[in-house]
Amino acid sequence: MTDAIRPTHSAADHPAIPREKVGVLIANLGTPDSTGYWDMRRYLGEFLSDKRVIDYPAWKWQPILQTVILGKRPFTSGKAYRSIWNTEADESPLLTITKQQHAKLTAVLAERYGDNVMVDYCMRYGNPSTASRVKAMVQAGCTRILFCPLYPQYAGATTATANDQFFRALMQETWQPATRTLPPYFDTPDYIGALAESVTRAYAKLEHEPDILVCSYHGLPKRYLMQGDPYHCQCQKTTRLLKERLALPDDRIMTTFQSRFGPEEWLQPYTVEEVARLAQAGRKRIAIMAPAFSADCIETLEEINEEIRESFLHAGGESFTYIPCLNDDDAHIAALAGQIESNLAGWLA
């Protein structure tokens, strides 16, 4: 057993156990294992069966999901994933970027805490599963775990379901570690600063500054907002703080929502429709970013940079600039590390 010790004051024949340490487990949304039909079906089935995501009664939703949706959607989603797939590593960009974030955070926290902290990553849907990484941390001697969903803004369909899965994983452990969860960090100066830096860098590369910056956030049914989910308000505040940091006029930045699914009304305005309206209104040059995503994924690389781009250009737009997510940018890693360190207070010196 690596890094194993005999407990203080124990009998001489007491077996060695792992040295106690603190775990930091970062979590992202998830990824299919491949773009093939069955891997896509398994991934979509897990995702769309989550009551935090789709809260319709199972008796009504599951027959539709298991027949109509999962009969067809794995083909269309697989095609979308293939257009962005990291073929060299044979994995989704989200997994590649999460690994890069993990590597940088490991280095930063090792410099701060030495080998007293173990950093790992997991996915809410797909692999590596949350349960497998929690088990690995417990077996490695983590008696305390800080669970970190990488969502700046809180939503029941993102942060809460990631936490749910973490707590379910703890239920499988005989000796549960003490735990904390990372709170939303959408309004922290370091996060807003990292977003602003990414916009400034992108604008500096352009011959003409965009007419407007579109901040596109993943969507939710409007009903969730009315039930008390704070996500919409936190998105609006993120945009406002970014506007203030960049010193942009009110008419040079806006908030929209993407990834609508199903027939009911979602948070508006819808990004795909709004960019077309902007083009038709004479805003021929736009930049767009996705502040709710900590890493580029299918919703940004395919939906924004392909579908939404096409909507804008088809409506008469001339220049469409996609500003990548913060990914493993050093300013982003510093912002995350700062939040992690704050939430480890009292556990580590």
PDB file of N, CA, C and O in Angstrom, residues 51 56-64:
ATOM      1  N   LYS A  51     -33.923  13.391 -12.839  1.00  0.00           N
ATOM      2  CA  LYS A  51     -35.107  14.174 -12.462  1.00  0.00           C
ATOM      3  C   LYS A  51     -34.788  15.648 -12.261  1.00  0.00           C
ATOM      4  O   LYS A  51     -35.678  16.493 -12.299  1.00  0.00           O
ATOM      5  N   TYR A  56     -40.453  15.642 -15.441  1.00  0.00           N
ATOM      6  CA  TYR A  56     -41.767  15.067 -15.717  1.00  0.00           C
ATOM      7  C   TYR A  56     -41.928  13.735 -14.978  1.00  0.00           C
ATOM      8  O   TYR A  56     -40.933  13.034 -14.725  1.00  0.00           O
ATOM      9  N   PRO A  57     -43.131  13.331 -14.628  1.00  0.00           N
ATOM     10  CA  PRO A  57     -43.340  12.034 -13.977  1.00  0.00           C
ATOM     11  C   PRO A  57     -42.795  10.897 -14.838  1.00  0.00           C
ATOM     12  O   PRO A  57     -42.939  10.917 -16.072  1.00  0.00           O
ATOM     13  N   ALA A  58     -42.182   9.924 -14.211  1.00  0.00           N
ATOM     14  CA  ALA A  58     -41.545   8.829 -14.946  1.00  0.00           C
ATOM     15  C   ALA A  58     -42.529   8.081 -15.833  1.00  0.00           C
ATOM     16  O   ALA A  58     -42.196   7.671 -16.944  1.00  0.00           O
ATOM     17  N   TRP A  59     -43.776   7.915 -15.339  1.00  0.00           N
ATOM     18  CA  TRP A  59     -44.759   7.162 -16.117  1.00  0.00           C
ATOM     19  C   TRP A  59     -45.076   7.867 -17.438  1.00  0.00           C
ATOM     20  O   TRP A  59     -45.427   7.229 -18.425  1.00  0.00           O
ATOM     21  N   LYS A  60     -44.920   9.182 -17.440  1.00  0.00           N
ATOM     22  CA  LYS A  60     -45.186   9.934 -18.656  1.00  0.00           C
ATOM     23  C   LYS A  60     -43.938  10.076 -19.529  1.00  0.00           C
ATOM     24  O   LYS A  60     -44.010   9.971 -20.748  1.00  0.00           O
ATOM     25  N   TRP A  61     -42.781  10.297 -18.873  1.00  0.00           N
ATOM     26  CA  TRP A  61     -41.562  10.637 -19.605  1.00  0.00           C
ATOM     27  C   TRP A  61     -40.810   9.414 -20.117  1.00  0.00           C
ATOM     28  O   TRP A  61     -40.336   9.394 -21.268  1.00  0.00           O
ATOM     29  N   GLN A  62     -40.675   8.370 -19.309  1.00  0.00           N
ATOM     30  CA  GLN A  62     -39.808   7.260 -19.683  1.00  0.00           C
ATOM     31  C   GLN A  62     -40.260   6.521 -20.949  1.00  0.00           C
ATOM     32  O   GLN A  62     -39.414   6.158 -21.779  1.00  0.00           O
ATOM     33  N   PRO A  63     -41.547   6.278 -21.171  1.00  0.00           N
ATOM     34  CA  PRO A  63     -41.924   5.638 -22.440  1.00  0.00           C
ATOM     35  C   PRO A  63     -41.516   6.468 -23.665  1.00  0.00           C
ATOM     36  O   PRO A  63     -41.076   5.914 -24.678  1.00  0.00           O
ATOM     37  N   ILE A  64     -41.652   7.792 -23.570  1.00  0.00           N
ATOM     38  CA  ILE A  64     -41.240   8.652 -24.680  1.00  0.00           C
ATOM     39  C   ILE A  64     -39.723   8.619 -24.838  1.00  0.00           C
ATOM     40  O   ILE A  64     -39.194   8.501 -25.950  1.00  0.00           O
TER      41      ILE A  64
END
